[in-house]
Coordinates of C-alpha atoms and ligand atoms in Angstrom, one line a residue:
X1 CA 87.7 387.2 -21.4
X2 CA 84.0 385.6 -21.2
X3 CA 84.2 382.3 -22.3
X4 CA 81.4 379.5 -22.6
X5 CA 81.6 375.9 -20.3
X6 CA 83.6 373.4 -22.4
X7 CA 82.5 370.5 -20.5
X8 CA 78.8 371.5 -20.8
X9 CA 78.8 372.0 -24.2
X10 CA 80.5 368.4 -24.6
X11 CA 78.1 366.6 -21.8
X12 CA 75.4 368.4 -24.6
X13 CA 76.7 366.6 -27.3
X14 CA 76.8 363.4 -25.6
X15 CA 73.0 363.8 -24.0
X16 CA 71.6 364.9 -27.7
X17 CA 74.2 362.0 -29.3
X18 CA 72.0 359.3 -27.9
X19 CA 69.2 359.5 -29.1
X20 CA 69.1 357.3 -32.5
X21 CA 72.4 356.3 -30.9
X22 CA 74.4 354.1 -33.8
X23 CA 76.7 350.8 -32.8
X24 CA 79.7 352.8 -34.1
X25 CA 79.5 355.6 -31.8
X26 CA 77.0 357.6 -34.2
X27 CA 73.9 358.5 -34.6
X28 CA 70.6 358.7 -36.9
X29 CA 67.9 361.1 -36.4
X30 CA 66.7 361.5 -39.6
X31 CA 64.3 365.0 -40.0
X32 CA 60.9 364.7 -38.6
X33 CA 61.6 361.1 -37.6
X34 CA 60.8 359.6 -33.8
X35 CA 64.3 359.9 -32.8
X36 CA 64.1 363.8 -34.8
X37 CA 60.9 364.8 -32.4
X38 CA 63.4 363.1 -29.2
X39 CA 66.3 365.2 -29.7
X40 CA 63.9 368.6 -30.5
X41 CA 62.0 368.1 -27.5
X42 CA 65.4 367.4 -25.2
X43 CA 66.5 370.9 -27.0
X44 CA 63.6 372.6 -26.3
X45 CA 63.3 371.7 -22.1
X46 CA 67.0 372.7 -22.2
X47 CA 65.9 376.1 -23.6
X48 CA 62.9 376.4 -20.9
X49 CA 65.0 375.9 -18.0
X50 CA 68.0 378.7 -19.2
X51 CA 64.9 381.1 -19.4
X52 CA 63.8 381.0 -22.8
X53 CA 60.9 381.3 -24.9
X54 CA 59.7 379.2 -27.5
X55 CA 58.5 379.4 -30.8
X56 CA 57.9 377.0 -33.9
X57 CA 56.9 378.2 -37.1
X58 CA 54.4 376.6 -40.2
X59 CA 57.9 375.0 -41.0
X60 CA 58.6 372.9 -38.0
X61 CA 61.5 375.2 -37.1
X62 CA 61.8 375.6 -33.8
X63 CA 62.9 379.9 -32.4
X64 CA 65.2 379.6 -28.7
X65 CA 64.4 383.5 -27.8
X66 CA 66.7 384.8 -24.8
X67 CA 64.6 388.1 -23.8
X68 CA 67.1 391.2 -23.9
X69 CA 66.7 394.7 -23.0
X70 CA 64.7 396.1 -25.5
X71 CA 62.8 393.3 -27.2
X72 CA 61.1 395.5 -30.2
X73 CA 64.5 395.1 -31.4
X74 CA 65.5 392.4 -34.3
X75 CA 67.1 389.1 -32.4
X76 CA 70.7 388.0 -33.5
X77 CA 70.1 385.0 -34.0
X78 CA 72.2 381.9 -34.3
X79 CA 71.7 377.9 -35.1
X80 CA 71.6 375.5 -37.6
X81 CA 69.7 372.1 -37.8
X82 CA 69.5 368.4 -35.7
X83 CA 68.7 366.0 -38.0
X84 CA 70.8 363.7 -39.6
X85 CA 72.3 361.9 -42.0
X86 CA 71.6 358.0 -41.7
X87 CA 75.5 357.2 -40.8
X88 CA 76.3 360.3 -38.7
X89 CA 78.7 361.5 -36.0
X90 CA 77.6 363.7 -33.0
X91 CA 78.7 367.2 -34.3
X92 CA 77.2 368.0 -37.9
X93 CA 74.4 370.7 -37.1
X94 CA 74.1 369.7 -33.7
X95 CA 77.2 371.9 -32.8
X96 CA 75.8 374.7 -33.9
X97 CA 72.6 374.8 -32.0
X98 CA 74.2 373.4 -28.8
X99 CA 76.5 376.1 -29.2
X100 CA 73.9 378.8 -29.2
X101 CA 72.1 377.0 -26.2
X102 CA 75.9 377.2 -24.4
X103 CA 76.3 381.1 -25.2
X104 CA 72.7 381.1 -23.1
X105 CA 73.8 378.9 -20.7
X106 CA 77.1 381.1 -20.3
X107 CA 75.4 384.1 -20.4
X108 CA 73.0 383.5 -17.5
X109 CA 75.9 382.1 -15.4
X110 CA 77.6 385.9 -16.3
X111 CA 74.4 387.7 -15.8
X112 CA 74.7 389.0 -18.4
X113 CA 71.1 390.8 -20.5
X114 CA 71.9 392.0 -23.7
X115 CA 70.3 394.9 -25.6
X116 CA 69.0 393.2 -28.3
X117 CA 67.2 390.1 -27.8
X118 CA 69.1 386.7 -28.7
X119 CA 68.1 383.4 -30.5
X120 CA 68.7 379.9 -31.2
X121 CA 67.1 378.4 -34.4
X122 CA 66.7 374.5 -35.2
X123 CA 66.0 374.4 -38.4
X124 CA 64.1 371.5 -40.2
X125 CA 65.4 368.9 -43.0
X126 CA 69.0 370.5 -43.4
X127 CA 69.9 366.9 -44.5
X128 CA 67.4 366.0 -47.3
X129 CA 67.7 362.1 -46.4
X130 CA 63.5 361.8 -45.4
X131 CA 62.8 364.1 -48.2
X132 CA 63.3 366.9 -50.2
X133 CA 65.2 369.6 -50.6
X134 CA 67.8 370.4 -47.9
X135 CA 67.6 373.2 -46.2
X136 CA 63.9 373.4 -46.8
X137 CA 63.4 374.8 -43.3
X138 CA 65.7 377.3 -43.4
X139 CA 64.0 378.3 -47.0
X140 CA 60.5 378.8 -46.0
X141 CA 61.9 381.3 -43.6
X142 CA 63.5 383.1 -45.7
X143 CA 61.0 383.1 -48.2
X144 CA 62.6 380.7 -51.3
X145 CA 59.9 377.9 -50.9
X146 CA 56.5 378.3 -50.7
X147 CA 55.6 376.3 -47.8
X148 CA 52.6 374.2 -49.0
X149 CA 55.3 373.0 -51.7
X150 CA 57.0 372.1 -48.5
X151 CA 54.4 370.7 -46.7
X152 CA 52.8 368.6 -49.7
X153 CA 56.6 366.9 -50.2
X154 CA 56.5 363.0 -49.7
X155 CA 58.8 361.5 -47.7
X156 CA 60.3 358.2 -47.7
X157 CA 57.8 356.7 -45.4
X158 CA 54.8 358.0 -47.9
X159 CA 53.6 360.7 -45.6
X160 CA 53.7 364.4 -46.2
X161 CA 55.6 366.6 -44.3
X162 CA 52.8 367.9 -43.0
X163 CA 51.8 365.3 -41.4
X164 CA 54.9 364.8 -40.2
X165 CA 54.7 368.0 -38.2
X166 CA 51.3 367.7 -37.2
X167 CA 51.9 363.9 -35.4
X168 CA 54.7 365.3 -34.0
X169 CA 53.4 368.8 -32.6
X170 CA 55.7 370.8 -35.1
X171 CA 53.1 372.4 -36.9
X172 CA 53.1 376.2 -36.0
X173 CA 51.8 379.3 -37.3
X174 CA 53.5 381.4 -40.3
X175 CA 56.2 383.2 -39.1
X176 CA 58.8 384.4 -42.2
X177 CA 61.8 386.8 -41.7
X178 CA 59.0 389.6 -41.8
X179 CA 57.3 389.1 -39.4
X180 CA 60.1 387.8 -37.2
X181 CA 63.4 389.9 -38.4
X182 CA 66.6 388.7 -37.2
X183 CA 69.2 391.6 -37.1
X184 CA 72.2 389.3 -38.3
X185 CA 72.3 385.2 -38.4
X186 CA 75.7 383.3 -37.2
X187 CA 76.4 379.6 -37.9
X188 CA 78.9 377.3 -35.8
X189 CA 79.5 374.2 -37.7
X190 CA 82.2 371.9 -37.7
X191 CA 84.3 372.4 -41.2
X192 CA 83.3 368.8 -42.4
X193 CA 86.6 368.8 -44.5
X194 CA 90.6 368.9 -44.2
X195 CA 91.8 371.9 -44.2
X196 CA 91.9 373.8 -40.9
X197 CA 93.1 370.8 -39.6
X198 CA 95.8 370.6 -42.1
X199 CA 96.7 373.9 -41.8
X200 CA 96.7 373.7 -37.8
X201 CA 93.9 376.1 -37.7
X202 CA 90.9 376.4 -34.8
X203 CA 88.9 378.8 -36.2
X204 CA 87.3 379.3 -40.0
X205 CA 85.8 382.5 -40.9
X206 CA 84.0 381.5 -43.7
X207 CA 83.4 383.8 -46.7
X208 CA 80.8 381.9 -48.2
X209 CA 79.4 378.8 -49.8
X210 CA 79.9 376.9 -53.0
X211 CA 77.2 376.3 -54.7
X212 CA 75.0 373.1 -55.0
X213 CA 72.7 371.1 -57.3
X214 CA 70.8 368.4 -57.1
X215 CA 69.0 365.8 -59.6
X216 CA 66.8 362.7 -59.4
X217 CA 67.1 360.7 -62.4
X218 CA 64.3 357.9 -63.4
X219 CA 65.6 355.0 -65.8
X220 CA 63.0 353.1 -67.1
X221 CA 63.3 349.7 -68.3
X222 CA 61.1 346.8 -68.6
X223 CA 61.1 344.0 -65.8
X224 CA 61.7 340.5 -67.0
X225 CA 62.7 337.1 -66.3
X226 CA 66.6 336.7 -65.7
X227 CA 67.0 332.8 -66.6
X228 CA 64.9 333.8 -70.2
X229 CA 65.1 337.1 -71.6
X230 CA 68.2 337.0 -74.0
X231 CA 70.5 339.4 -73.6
X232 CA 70.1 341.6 -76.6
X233 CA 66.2 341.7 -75.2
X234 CA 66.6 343.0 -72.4
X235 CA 65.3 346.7 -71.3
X236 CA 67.8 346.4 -68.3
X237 CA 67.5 349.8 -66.1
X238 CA 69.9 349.2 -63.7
X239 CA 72.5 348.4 -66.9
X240 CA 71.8 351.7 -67.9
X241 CA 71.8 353.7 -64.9
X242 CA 75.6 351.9 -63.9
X243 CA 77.1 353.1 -67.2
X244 CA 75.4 356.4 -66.4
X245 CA 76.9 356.5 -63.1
X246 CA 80.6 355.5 -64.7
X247 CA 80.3 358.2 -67.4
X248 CA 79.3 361.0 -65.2
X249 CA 82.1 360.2 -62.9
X250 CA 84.6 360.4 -65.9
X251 CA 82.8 364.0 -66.6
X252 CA 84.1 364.7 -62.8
X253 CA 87.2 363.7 -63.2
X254 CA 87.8 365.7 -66.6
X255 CA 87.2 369.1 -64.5
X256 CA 89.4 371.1 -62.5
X257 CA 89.8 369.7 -59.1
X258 CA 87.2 371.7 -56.9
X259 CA 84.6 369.8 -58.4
X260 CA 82.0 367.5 -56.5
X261 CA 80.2 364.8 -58.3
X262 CA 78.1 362.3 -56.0
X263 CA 75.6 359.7 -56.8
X264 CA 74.8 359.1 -53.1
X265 CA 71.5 357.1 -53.5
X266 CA 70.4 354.0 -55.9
X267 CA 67.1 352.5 -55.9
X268 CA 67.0 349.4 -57.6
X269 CA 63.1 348.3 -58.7
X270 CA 62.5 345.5 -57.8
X271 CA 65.8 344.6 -56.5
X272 CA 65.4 340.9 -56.9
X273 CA 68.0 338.6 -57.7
X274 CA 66.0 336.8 -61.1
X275 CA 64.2 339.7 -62.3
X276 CA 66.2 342.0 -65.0
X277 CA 65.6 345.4 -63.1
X278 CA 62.9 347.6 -64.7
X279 CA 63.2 350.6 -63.0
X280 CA 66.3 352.5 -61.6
X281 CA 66.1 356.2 -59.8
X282 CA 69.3 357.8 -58.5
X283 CA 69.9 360.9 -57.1
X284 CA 73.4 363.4 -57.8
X285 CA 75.0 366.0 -56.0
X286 CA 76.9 368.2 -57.8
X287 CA 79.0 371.1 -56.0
X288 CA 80.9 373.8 -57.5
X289 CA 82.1 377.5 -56.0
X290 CA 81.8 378.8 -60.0
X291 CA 78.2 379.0 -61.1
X292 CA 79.3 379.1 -64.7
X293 CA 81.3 375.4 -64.4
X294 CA 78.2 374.2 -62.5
X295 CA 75.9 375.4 -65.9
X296 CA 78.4 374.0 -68.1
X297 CA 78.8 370.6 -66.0
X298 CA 75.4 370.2 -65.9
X299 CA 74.5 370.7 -69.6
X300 CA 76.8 368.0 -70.6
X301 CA 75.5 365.7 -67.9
X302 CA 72.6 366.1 -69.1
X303 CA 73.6 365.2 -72.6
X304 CA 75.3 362.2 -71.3
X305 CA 72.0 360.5 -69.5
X306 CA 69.8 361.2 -72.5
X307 CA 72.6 359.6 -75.1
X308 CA 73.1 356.6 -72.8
X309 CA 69.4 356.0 -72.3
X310 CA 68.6 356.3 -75.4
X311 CA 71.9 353.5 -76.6
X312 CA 70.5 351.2 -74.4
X313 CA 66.6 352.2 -75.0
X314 CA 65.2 352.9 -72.2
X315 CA 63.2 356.0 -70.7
X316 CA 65.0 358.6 -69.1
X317 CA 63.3 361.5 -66.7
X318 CA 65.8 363.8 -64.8
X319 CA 64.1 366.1 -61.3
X320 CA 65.6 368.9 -60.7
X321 CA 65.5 368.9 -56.4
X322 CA 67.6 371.9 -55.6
X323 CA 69.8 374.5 -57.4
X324 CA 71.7 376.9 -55.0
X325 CA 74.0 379.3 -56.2
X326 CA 77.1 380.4 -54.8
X327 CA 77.1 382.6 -51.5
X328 CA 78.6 385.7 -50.3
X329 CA 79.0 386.5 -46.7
X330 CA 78.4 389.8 -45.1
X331 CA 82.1 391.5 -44.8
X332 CA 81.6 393.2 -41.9
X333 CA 80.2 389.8 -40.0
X334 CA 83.3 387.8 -41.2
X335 CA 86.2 390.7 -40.1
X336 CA 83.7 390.4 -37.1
X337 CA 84.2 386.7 -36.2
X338 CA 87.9 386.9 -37.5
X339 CA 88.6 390.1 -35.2
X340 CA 86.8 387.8 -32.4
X341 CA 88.8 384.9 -33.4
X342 CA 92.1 386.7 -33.2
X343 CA 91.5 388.8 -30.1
X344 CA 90.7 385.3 -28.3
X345 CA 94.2 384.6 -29.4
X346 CA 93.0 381.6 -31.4
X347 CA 94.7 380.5 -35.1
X348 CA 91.8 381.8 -37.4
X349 CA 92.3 381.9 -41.3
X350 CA 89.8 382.8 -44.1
X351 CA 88.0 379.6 -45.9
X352 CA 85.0 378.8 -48.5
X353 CA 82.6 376.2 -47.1
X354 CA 82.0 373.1 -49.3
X355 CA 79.1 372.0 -47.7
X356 CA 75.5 373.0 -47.8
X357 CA 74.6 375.0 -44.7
X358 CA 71.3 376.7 -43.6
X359 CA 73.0 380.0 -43.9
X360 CA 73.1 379.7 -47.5
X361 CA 69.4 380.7 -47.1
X362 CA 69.4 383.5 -44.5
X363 CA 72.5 385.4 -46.6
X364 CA 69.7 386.0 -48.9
X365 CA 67.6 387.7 -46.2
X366 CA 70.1 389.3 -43.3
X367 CA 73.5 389.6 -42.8
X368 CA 75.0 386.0 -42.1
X369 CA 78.5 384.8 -41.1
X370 CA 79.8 381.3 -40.0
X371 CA 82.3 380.3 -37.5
X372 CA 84.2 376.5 -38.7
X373 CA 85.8 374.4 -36.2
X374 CA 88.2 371.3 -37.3
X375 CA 87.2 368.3 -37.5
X376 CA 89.5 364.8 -37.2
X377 CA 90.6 364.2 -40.6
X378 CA 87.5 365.9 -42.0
X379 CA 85.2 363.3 -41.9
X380 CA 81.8 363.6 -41.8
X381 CA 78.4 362.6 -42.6
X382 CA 80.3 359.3 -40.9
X383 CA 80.1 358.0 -37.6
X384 CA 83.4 358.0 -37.2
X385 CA 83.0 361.9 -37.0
X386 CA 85.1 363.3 -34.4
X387 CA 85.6 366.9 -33.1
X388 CA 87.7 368.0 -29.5
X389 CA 86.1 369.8 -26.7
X390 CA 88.4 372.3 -26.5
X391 CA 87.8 373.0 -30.4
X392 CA 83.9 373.2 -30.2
X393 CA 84.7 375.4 -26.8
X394 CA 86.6 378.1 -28.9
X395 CA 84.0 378.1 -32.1
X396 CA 81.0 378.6 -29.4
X397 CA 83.5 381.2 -27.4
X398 CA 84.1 383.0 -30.9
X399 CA 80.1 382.8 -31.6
X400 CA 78.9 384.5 -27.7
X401 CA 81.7 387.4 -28.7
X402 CA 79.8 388.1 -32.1
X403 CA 76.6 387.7 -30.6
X404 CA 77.2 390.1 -27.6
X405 CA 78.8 392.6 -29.8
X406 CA 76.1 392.8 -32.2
X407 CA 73.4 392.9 -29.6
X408 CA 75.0 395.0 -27.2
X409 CA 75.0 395.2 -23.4
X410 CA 73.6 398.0 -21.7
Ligands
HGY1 O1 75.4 367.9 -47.8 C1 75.6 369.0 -47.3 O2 76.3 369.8 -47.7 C2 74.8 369.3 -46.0 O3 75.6 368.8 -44.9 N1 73.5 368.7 -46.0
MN2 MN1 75.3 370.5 -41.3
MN3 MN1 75.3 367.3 -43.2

């Protein structure tokens, strides 16, 4: 059977894995960064030379288009995103749109045309590290964020993301799944977590997505001098914000086990050794599959930042950044990648994703499905992230079979 270029699609990682190269073996190309605008424009002059077309959207999301047949047909489509967390491996994101370019690659060496057109998407700020939310590219697409609320976002270098896209040459015209239908969207990611390697599994169908929200919380103190201000004086925000942190990981741990609870990001103000801190903001990610637990969970966290703050009297003000409900694949696009799987003769089961994908936000819009691969003791958003060739080989195999059967060949 058709199969794509292991070795390519490895050499691909590598290539794309040095720019914002880390000591560890990692790399850092945070969205819409130098190093982001690097490893889009080495994606891009890989797309040009296996014969595709380009396009790039008011989003900074960048449209791979292999031509087909008949292209007044809807593209499949396939991708996922290139940017970055600051500590990361090779594989998060990047597999999945080197893997779309290698089903290209592997088709042209076939020469194979298929009916329908095919194409690979990058999309922008999967990772929410610059700015806000994540998967804000893949949103504008598909029509759940107005873009000049994503454009007028600041990001943590004070600029907007538009002008982030328009140094870079990312700006593009409107585009929106109306104007530019895709007849089905497929993700290759690696699974960022234990289980198929647990369960001695290559290939995860995945059925869906649990859901996600996110919150910035402000603490406001008053800033004063550490060698004077008695103790009982003090308005101290990062006091506060630590015995927030505590208590909202004792909520966690109080729920049933699939629960997520992560303060990922502390911001000290102004973080200097002899001044009592006057000003804490923190960010937490909370992940659930059951939207009701998430509602309930979130009430009483709520609860608990308002009672603390107000113990230890300071201001509180809580952001909401992103609240994305559980998601449903389509059926017939998850037998479809199973069938695939299984017919490839590779061990495929059934699994929920934990993380926050893209696809989250075209299952709103077109019939979605994503292909997981294992990952070494599922590690992630770490350098130390680590995936085999011949693992990322069958995901991208599984992904041109899905992709040729929904498009046809004439
Ligand atoms: O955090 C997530 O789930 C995604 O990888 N950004
Ligand atoms: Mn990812
Ligand atoms: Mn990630």
């Amino acid at each position: 059977m058709l199969s794509v270029n292991e070795r390519r699609l490895w050499d691909a990682h590598v290539a794309m894995g040095a720019i914002g190269a880390l000591p560890n073996g990692g790399c850092c190309r945070l969205a819409l960064s130098p190093e982001d605008k690097s490893g889009r424009d080495l994606f891009v002059g890989w797309c040009r030379e296996a014969g595709c077309t380009i396009l790039i959207d008011d989003a900074g999301n960048i449209f791979a288009r292999r031509p087909g047949f008949d292209n007044d047909l809807p593209a499949v489509a396939t991708g996922s995103h290139l940017d970055t967390q600051p500590h990361a491996g090779l594989f998060d994101g990047i597999y999945g749109v080197l893997a779309g370019l290698e089903v290209f690659r592997a088709l042209n060496d076939a020469g194979i045309t298929t009916r329908a057109p095919l194409e690979t998407v990058v999309w922008t700020n999967e990772e929410c590290v610059r700015f806000s939310p994540p998967t804000g590219g893949s949103m504008v697409f598909a029509g759940l964020l107005p873009v000049d609320e994503f454009h007028a976002e600041r990001t943590i270098d004070d600029t907007s993301v538009r002008e982030d896209l328009e140094s870079l040459g990312f700006l593009g015209p409107p585009l929106g799944h109306e104007r530019h239908p895709f007849d089905s969207f497929f993700e290759a990611h690696i699974e960022q977590g234990p289980i198929l390697e647990g369960e001695r599994m290559t290939i995860g169908a995945v059925t869906g997505i649990q859901g996600a929200r996110m919150f910035e919380v402000e603490v406001t103190g008053q800033d004063n001098h550490a060698g004077t201000t008695p103790m009982a004086m003090r308005r101290d925000a990062l006091n506060g914000a630590a015995r927030m942190a505590l208590k909202l990981n004792e909520l966690a741990n109080a729920q049933d086990s699939a629960i997520r609870l992560t303060i990922g990001r502390f911001d000290v103000s102004p973080n200097a050794a002899s001044t009592v801190p006057g000003s804490v903001t923190f960010q937490i990610d909370l992940r659930h599959p059951d939207d009701a637990v998430l509602d309930r969970v979130e009430a009483t966290l709520r609860r608990l930042l308002d009672e603390t703050a107000r113990d230890q009297g300071l201001e509180l003000g809580v952001r909401d950044i992103c609240a994305i409900p559980p998601v449903h694949f389509d059926r017939t696009l998850v037998d479809l990648v199973e069938d695939k799987a299984r017919a490839l003769g590779l061990p495929t089961m059934r699994m929920l994703s934990g993380a926050g994908h893209d696809s989250a936000n075209l299952a709103a819009i077109v019939p979605t499905a994503m292909i997981f691969v294992p990952c070494a003791e599922g590690i992630s958003h770490n350098e130390a992230e680590s995936a085999t060739a011949s693992d990322l080989a069958a995901g991208a195999t599984v992904l041109l079979h899905v992709m040729i059967e929904r498009a046809g060949i004439v």
